[in-house]
């Protein structure tokens, strides 16, 4: 039977976790959020309030912001966070071993009826949920940032995920105005993120090999696709550390040297140039060049 989702637990209160918390709370779901770092959980309180304010001012996301914020509980104990959850979403860094360990822990702690999903950007759920007993109730739910704009979500089951589990997730997402894109056969990167992977790989190679200026690649992309940012600005917005971890997962999977992210991006990360969150990545985010009116010219 399709399970109706009412209570949600989010594990990991960083960049994506905070956005998912805000989205669910705005749509009336009761949300418990846990992070292994107390500081991160504290930081998330302000971030979630800001996102709730921003979302509630947009069409399709109505809501009393005070009432919405009261839907969110912050937990320093993981067992407390998941104790009565219908749906648990893991949103921790892109590291297979970390996610595998966490899934086994969640399987032990969560009610037997709970569905457990991963927001991984690349790794199929069957590889993450190896140590889990409830293989019928695990899935990938991959949200795209910013969630308020990119309302599509890749969803995919593993080797034993039931249709009921997938239908429950599908219904929950649709109840929040999201459009689920179903993976028909498990693969790295799911429906759309593997396309984005190819874009990132080619852009990074062009830049690192000195073939082109990253700004020109962004300019061409922006004109061609009518967007307000190109791939390098988008990678900055995601976080270059996150981009690197994701690209490394593709490389570990394929072992194809072409998939290995260039050393130059690792050097940027080591210098603390992580993109928007650290103030500097490809762009200086105090006044990002790509957002200036004359970035693209002539005409
Ligand atoms: N950044 C993006 O644009 C983006 C988009 C889609 C998907 N994703 C995926 O979402 C996941 C999280 O990415 P993010 O950008 O939110 O990362 P982030 O670094 O901003 O947040 C991760 C959080 O997880 C916490 N954490 C680490 N280990 C934990 C554990 N064992 N238990 C609980 N919390 C733990 C960290 O303290 C941190 O607060 C990754 O798998 C990433 O690939 C990211």
Short mmCIF file of C-alpha atoms and ligand atoms in Angstrom, two decimals:
data_model
loop_
_atom_site.label_atom_id
_atom_site.label_comp_id
_atom_site.label_asym_id
_atom_site.label_seq_id
_atom_site.Cartn_x
_atom_site.Cartn_y
_atom_site.Cartn_z
CA UNK A 1 0.00 0.00 0.00
CA UNK A 2 1.22 3.51 -0.77
CA UNK A 3 2.41 5.17 2.42
CA UNK A 4 1.21 8.69 3.16
CA UNK A 5 4.13 10.83 4.25
CA UNK A 6 3.45 13.25 7.08
CA UNK A 7 6.66 13.41 9.10
CA UNK A 8 10.03 13.95 7.49
CA UNK A 9 13.56 13.73 8.91
CA UNK A 10 16.47 15.43 7.16
CA UNK A 11 19.95 14.15 8.03
CA UNK A 12 22.54 16.83 7.22
CA UNK A 13 21.61 20.50 7.60
CA UNK A 14 24.02 22.02 5.05
CA UNK A 15 23.34 23.77 1.77
CA UNK A 16 20.85 21.25 0.33
CA UNK A 17 19.47 19.92 3.64
CA UNK A 18 18.36 23.43 4.64
CA UNK A 19 16.54 23.94 1.33
CA UNK A 20 14.69 20.61 1.60
CA UNK A 21 13.70 21.37 5.21
CA UNK A 22 12.27 24.74 4.18
CA UNK A 23 10.36 23.32 1.22
CA UNK A 24 8.76 20.53 3.29
CA UNK A 25 7.87 22.83 6.21
CA UNK A 26 6.28 25.36 3.85
CA UNK A 27 4.03 22.63 2.56
CA UNK A 28 2.83 21.75 6.04
CA UNK A 29 5.08 18.77 6.78
CA UNK A 30 6.51 18.31 10.20
CA UNK A 31 10.31 18.20 9.81
CA UNK A 32 13.08 17.10 12.16
CA UNK A 33 16.59 18.02 11.13
CA UNK A 34 19.80 16.51 12.45
CA UNK A 35 23.47 17.29 11.79
CA UNK A 36 26.54 15.64 13.25
CA UNK A 37 28.07 19.11 13.73
CA UNK A 38 26.30 21.18 16.39
CA UNK A 39 27.66 24.34 14.79
CA UNK A 40 26.22 23.38 11.41
CA UNK A 41 22.81 22.81 13.01
CA UNK A 42 22.99 26.24 14.67
CA UNK A 43 23.95 27.85 11.36
CA UNK A 44 21.10 26.01 9.65
CA UNK A 45 18.52 27.69 11.92
CA UNK A 46 19.25 31.09 10.36
CA UNK A 47 19.63 29.67 6.86
CA UNK A 48 16.28 27.83 7.06
CA UNK A 49 14.48 30.93 8.35
CA UNK A 50 15.90 32.97 5.47
CA UNK A 51 14.90 30.34 2.89
CA UNK A 52 11.40 30.10 4.37
CA UNK A 53 11.04 33.90 4.10
CA UNK A 54 12.30 33.85 0.52
CA UNK A 55 10.13 30.88 -0.55
CA UNK A 56 6.99 32.15 1.11
CA UNK A 57 7.20 35.39 -0.87
CA UNK A 58 7.15 33.41 -4.13
CA UNK A 59 4.17 32.16 -6.07
CA UNK A 60 3.22 28.55 -5.34
CA UNK A 61 4.73 28.62 -1.86
CA UNK A 62 2.22 30.44 0.32
CA UNK A 63 2.42 30.27 4.06
CA UNK A 64 2.69 32.00 7.35
CA UNK A 65 6.43 32.10 7.96
CA UNK A 66 6.13 31.90 11.77
CA UNK A 67 3.82 28.90 11.57
CA UNK A 68 6.13 27.31 9.00
CA UNK A 69 9.21 27.77 11.18
CA UNK A 70 7.37 26.07 14.06
CA UNK A 71 7.07 22.94 11.88
CA UNK A 72 10.85 22.47 12.11
CA UNK A 73 12.60 20.80 15.07
CA UNK A 74 16.37 20.78 15.41
CA UNK A 75 17.81 17.56 16.86
CA UNK A 76 21.24 16.91 18.31
CA UNK A 77 20.43 13.21 18.64
CA UNK A 78 19.95 11.19 15.47
CA UNK A 79 17.67 8.62 17.16
CA UNK A 80 15.33 11.41 18.23
CA UNK A 81 15.35 12.88 14.72
CA UNK A 82 14.11 9.70 13.04
CA UNK A 83 12.04 8.05 15.78
CA UNK A 84 8.62 8.63 14.18
CA UNK A 85 9.56 9.62 10.64
CA UNK A 86 7.67 8.41 7.58
CA UNK A 87 10.44 9.60 5.27
CA UNK A 88 14.13 10.14 6.05
CA UNK A 89 16.35 11.97 3.56
CA UNK A 90 20.12 11.68 3.88
CA UNK A 91 21.83 14.92 2.77
CA UNK A 92 25.47 14.48 3.90
CA UNK A 93 28.61 14.99 1.75
CA UNK A 94 29.12 13.00 -1.43
CA UNK A 95 31.17 10.12 -0.03
CA UNK A 96 30.02 6.56 -0.60
CA UNK A 97 31.49 5.09 2.59
CA UNK A 98 29.98 7.86 4.75
CA UNK A 99 26.56 7.39 3.15
CA UNK A 100 26.72 3.58 3.48
CA UNK A 101 27.54 3.79 7.21
CA UNK A 102 24.79 6.33 7.79
CA UNK A 103 22.20 4.23 5.95
CA UNK A 104 23.01 1.20 8.13
CA UNK A 105 22.66 3.37 11.24
CA UNK A 106 19.36 4.83 10.04
CA UNK A 107 18.06 1.34 9.24
CA UNK A 108 18.67 0.33 12.87
CA UNK A 109 17.10 3.48 14.37
CA UNK A 110 14.12 4.30 12.15
CA UNK A 111 10.62 2.80 12.38
CA UNK A 112 10.34 -0.32 10.19
CA UNK A 113 7.78 1.43 7.98
CA UNK A 114 9.98 4.46 7.19
CA UNK A 115 11.30 5.12 3.70
CA UNK A 116 14.98 6.17 3.56
CA UNK A 117 16.33 8.13 0.60
CA UNK A 118 19.58 9.78 -0.43
CA UNK A 119 20.09 13.20 -1.98
CA UNK A 120 23.35 11.95 -3.53
CA UNK A 121 24.23 13.77 -6.74
CA UNK A 122 25.62 10.71 -8.45
CA UNK A 123 25.55 7.38 -6.56
CA UNK A 124 22.75 4.85 -7.23
CA UNK A 125 20.87 3.80 -4.10
CA UNK A 126 21.74 0.09 -4.47
CA UNK A 127 25.38 1.01 -3.80
CA UNK A 128 24.53 3.19 -0.83
CA UNK A 129 22.05 0.86 0.87
CA UNK A 130 24.25 -2.27 0.84
CA UNK A 131 24.00 -2.77 4.62
CA UNK A 132 20.29 -2.01 4.91
CA UNK A 133 17.67 -4.66 5.63
CA UNK A 134 14.68 -2.68 4.27
CA UNK A 135 15.83 -2.79 0.63
CA UNK A 136 12.20 -2.40 -0.46
CA UNK A 137 12.05 1.07 1.13
CA UNK A 138 15.15 2.88 -0.13
CA UNK A 139 15.54 5.28 -3.06
CA UNK A 140 17.39 8.21 -4.57
CA UNK A 141 15.66 11.58 -4.31
CA UNK A 142 18.00 14.05 -5.96
CA UNK A 143 16.94 17.69 -5.63
CA UNK A 144 18.51 20.43 -7.76
CA UNK A 145 19.59 23.78 -6.38
CA UNK A 146 18.03 26.28 -6.05
CA UNK A 147 15.00 24.12 -5.22
CA UNK A 148 12.62 27.07 -5.49
CA UNK A 149 13.50 27.43 -9.20
CA UNK A 150 14.54 23.90 -10.20
CA UNK A 151 11.43 22.10 -9.04
CA UNK A 152 12.29 18.82 -10.78
CA UNK A 153 13.71 15.94 -8.70
CA UNK A 154 15.38 12.76 -9.97
CA UNK A 155 13.90 9.73 -8.22
CA UNK A 156 15.01 6.14 -8.59
CA UNK A 157 14.70 2.83 -6.78
CA UNK A 158 17.28 0.14 -6.09
CA UNK A 159 17.35 -3.61 -6.71
CA UNK A 160 14.35 -4.35 -4.46
CA UNK A 161 12.54 -1.01 -4.09
CA UNK A 162 8.79 -1.53 -4.46
CA UNK A 163 6.41 0.46 -6.65
CA UNK A 164 4.59 1.46 -3.44
CA UNK A 165 7.75 3.12 -2.12
CA UNK A 166 8.29 4.98 -5.39
CA UNK A 167 4.64 6.02 -5.55
CA UNK A 168 4.78 7.37 -1.97
CA UNK A 169 7.83 9.46 -2.80
CA UNK A 170 6.24 10.61 -6.06
CA UNK A 171 3.04 11.71 -4.29
CA UNK A 172 4.98 13.52 -1.56
CA UNK A 173 7.03 15.47 -4.08
CA UNK A 174 4.00 16.39 -6.18
CA UNK A 175 2.20 17.62 -3.04
CA UNK A 176 4.99 20.24 -2.79
CA UNK A 177 4.76 21.29 -6.44
CA UNK A 178 7.84 19.27 -7.47
CA UNK A 179 8.08 17.34 -10.70
CA UNK A 180 9.57 13.86 -10.17
CA UNK A 181 11.73 12.52 -13.02
CA UNK A 182 11.93 8.73 -12.74
CA UNK A 183 15.13 6.81 -13.39
CA UNK A 184 14.06 3.79 -15.47
CA UNK A 185 17.25 1.79 -14.92
CA UNK A 186 19.77 2.52 -12.14
CA UNK A 187 22.80 4.54 -13.26
CA UNK A 188 25.33 7.08 -12.04
CA UNK A 189 23.88 10.62 -12.14
CA UNK A 190 20.24 9.56 -12.60
CA UNK A 191 18.07 11.37 -15.15
CA UNK A 192 19.57 14.82 -15.57
CA UNK A 193 22.64 15.09 -13.37
CA UNK A 194 24.68 12.80 -15.64
CA UNK A 195 24.13 15.31 -18.44
CA UNK A 196 25.37 18.06 -16.11
CA UNK A 197 28.36 15.81 -15.31
CA UNK A 198 29.36 15.77 -19.00
CA UNK A 199 29.07 19.55 -19.14
CA UNK A 200 31.21 19.99 -16.01
CA UNK A 201 33.84 17.52 -17.25
CA UNK A 202 34.26 19.24 -20.64
CA UNK A 203 34.22 22.75 -19.18
CA UNK A 204 36.82 21.91 -16.52
CA UNK A 205 39.06 20.17 -19.07
CA UNK A 206 38.91 23.15 -21.46
CA UNK A 207 39.79 25.55 -18.66
CA UNK A 208 42.51 23.40 -17.04
CA UNK A 209 44.15 22.59 -20.40
CA UNK A 210 44.25 26.30 -21.23
CA UNK A 211 42.00 25.89 -24.29
CA UNK A 212 39.60 28.68 -23.37
CA UNK A 213 38.89 31.35 -20.79
CA UNK A 214 36.16 30.12 -18.43
CA UNK A 215 34.33 33.46 -18.83
CA UNK A 216 34.01 32.92 -22.59
CA UNK A 217 32.51 29.48 -22.00
CA UNK A 218 30.00 31.04 -19.59
CA UNK A 219 29.24 33.83 -22.09
CA UNK A 220 28.52 31.37 -24.88
CA UNK A 221 26.34 29.24 -22.60
CA UNK A 222 24.36 32.23 -21.35
CA UNK A 223 23.66 33.53 -24.86
CA UNK A 224 22.92 30.12 -26.27
CA UNK A 225 20.56 28.92 -23.53
CA UNK A 226 19.22 32.27 -22.37
CA UNK A 227 20.36 31.72 -18.78
CA UNK A 228 21.61 34.21 -16.21
CA UNK A 229 24.69 32.09 -15.40
CA UNK A 230 27.02 29.72 -17.22
CA UNK A 231 28.53 26.40 -16.04
CA UNK A 232 31.45 27.98 -14.15
CA UNK A 233 29.16 30.34 -12.24
CA UNK A 234 26.86 27.38 -11.55
CA UNK A 235 29.77 25.29 -10.21
CA UNK A 236 30.74 28.22 -7.97
CA UNK A 237 27.15 28.39 -6.68
CA UNK A 238 27.06 24.65 -5.93
CA UNK A 239 30.44 24.76 -4.16
CA UNK A 240 33.69 23.62 -5.80
CA UNK A 241 34.35 21.10 -3.00
CA UNK A 242 30.96 19.49 -3.72
CA UNK A 243 31.64 19.52 -7.47
CA UNK A 244 35.02 17.86 -6.88
CA UNK A 245 33.57 15.13 -4.63
CA UNK A 246 30.83 14.37 -7.16
CA UNK A 247 33.26 14.25 -10.10
CA UNK A 248 35.54 11.93 -8.08
CA UNK A 249 32.60 9.55 -7.59
CA UNK A 250 32.15 9.41 -11.38
CA UNK A 251 35.87 8.78 -11.79
CA UNK A 252 35.90 6.00 -9.17
CA UNK A 253 33.01 4.40 -11.00
CA UNK A 254 34.33 4.64 -14.57
CA UNK A 255 38.12 4.62 -13.86
CA UNK A 256 38.30 6.63 -17.10
CA UNK A 257 41.09 9.28 -16.77
CA UNK A 258 38.83 11.69 -18.68
CA UNK A 259 36.48 11.65 -15.69
CA UNK A 260 39.20 12.63 -13.21
CA UNK A 261 38.68 16.27 -12.15
CA UNK A 262 41.77 18.39 -13.00
CA UNK A 263 44.43 19.06 -10.35
CA UNK A 264 43.81 22.80 -10.86
CA UNK A 265 40.35 22.54 -9.27
CA UNK A 266 41.77 20.61 -6.32
CA UNK A 267 44.35 23.41 -5.91
CA UNK A 268 41.55 26.01 -5.76
CA UNK A 269 39.78 24.00 -3.05
CA UNK A 270 43.04 23.66 -1.07
CA UNK A 271 43.40 27.47 -1.23
CA UNK A 272 39.90 27.81 0.24
CA UNK A 273 38.40 29.03 -3.04
CA UNK A 274 35.13 27.11 -2.80
CA UNK A 275 32.88 29.42 -4.82
CA UNK A 276 30.00 31.52 -3.53
CA UNK A 277 30.09 30.11 0.03
CA UNK A 278 33.72 31.22 0.60
CA UNK A 279 33.36 34.45 -1.42
CA UNK A 280 35.72 33.36 -4.19
CA UNK A 281 35.85 30.57 -6.75
CA UNK A 282 36.07 31.12 -10.48
CA UNK A 283 34.40 34.45 -9.73
CA UNK A 284 34.80 37.01 -6.96
CA UNK A 285 31.35 36.81 -5.36
CA UNK A 286 31.51 40.25 -3.74
CA UNK A 287 30.63 41.59 -7.24
CA UNK A 288 30.41 38.63 -9.63
CA UNK A 289 31.53 39.60 -13.12
CA UNK A 290 29.03 37.34 -14.91
CA UNK A 291 26.13 39.24 -13.28
CA UNK A 292 27.25 42.63 -14.63
CA UNK A 293 25.26 44.05 -17.55
CA UNK A 294 28.30 44.34 -19.83
CA UNK A 295 29.55 40.78 -19.23
CA UNK A 296 28.07 39.76 -22.55
CA UNK A 297 28.68 42.13 -25.44
CA UNK A 298 28.51 43.34 -28.16
CA UNK A 299 24.91 43.88 -29.31
N1 LIG B 1 25.47 21.53 -3.39
C1 LIG B 1 24.59 21.25 -4.36
O1 LIG B 1 24.29 22.10 -5.20
C2 LIG B 1 23.94 19.90 -4.41
C3 LIG B 1 22.86 19.72 -5.30
C4 LIG B 1 22.21 18.47 -5.33
C5 LIG B 1 22.67 17.45 -4.52
N2 LIG B 1 23.74 17.65 -3.68
C6 LIG B 1 24.15 16.52 -2.83
O2 LIG B 1 23.59 16.71 -1.52
C7 LIG B 1 24.49 16.17 -0.53
C8 LIG B 1 24.86 17.27 0.46
O3 LIG B 1 25.42 18.36 -0.23
P1 LIG B 1 25.47 19.82 0.42
O4 LIG B 1 25.88 20.75 -0.68
O5 LIG B 1 24.23 20.08 1.20
O6 LIG B 1 26.70 19.62 1.45
P2 LIG B 1 27.09 20.51 2.74
O7 LIG B 1 28.52 20.26 2.95
O8 LIG B 1 26.59 21.90 2.59
O9 LIG B 1 26.22 19.83 3.94
C9 LIG B 1 26.46 18.54 4.42
C10 LIG B 1 26.11 18.51 5.89
O10 LIG B 1 26.18 17.15 6.34
C11 LIG B 1 26.71 17.14 7.67
N3 LIG B 1 27.19 15.79 7.98
C12 LIG B 1 28.37 15.21 7.66
N4 LIG B 1 28.40 13.95 8.12
C13 LIG B 1 27.22 13.73 8.74
C14 LIG B 1 26.65 12.62 9.42
N5 LIG B 1 27.29 11.46 9.54
N6 LIG B 1 25.41 12.76 9.96
C15 LIG B 1 24.74 13.93 9.85
N7 LIG B 1 25.23 15.01 9.23
C16 LIG B 1 26.45 14.91 8.67
C17 LIG B 1 27.78 18.24 7.64
O11 LIG B 1 28.07 18.68 8.96
C18 LIG B 1 27.08 19.31 6.79
O12 LIG B 1 26.37 20.24 7.56
C19 LIG B 1 25.67 15.60 -1.30
O13 LIG B 1 25.45 14.24 -1.55
C20 LIG B 1 25.65 16.40 -2.61
O14 LIG B 1 26.27 15.71 -3.67
C21 LIG B 1 24.36 18.86 -3.59
#
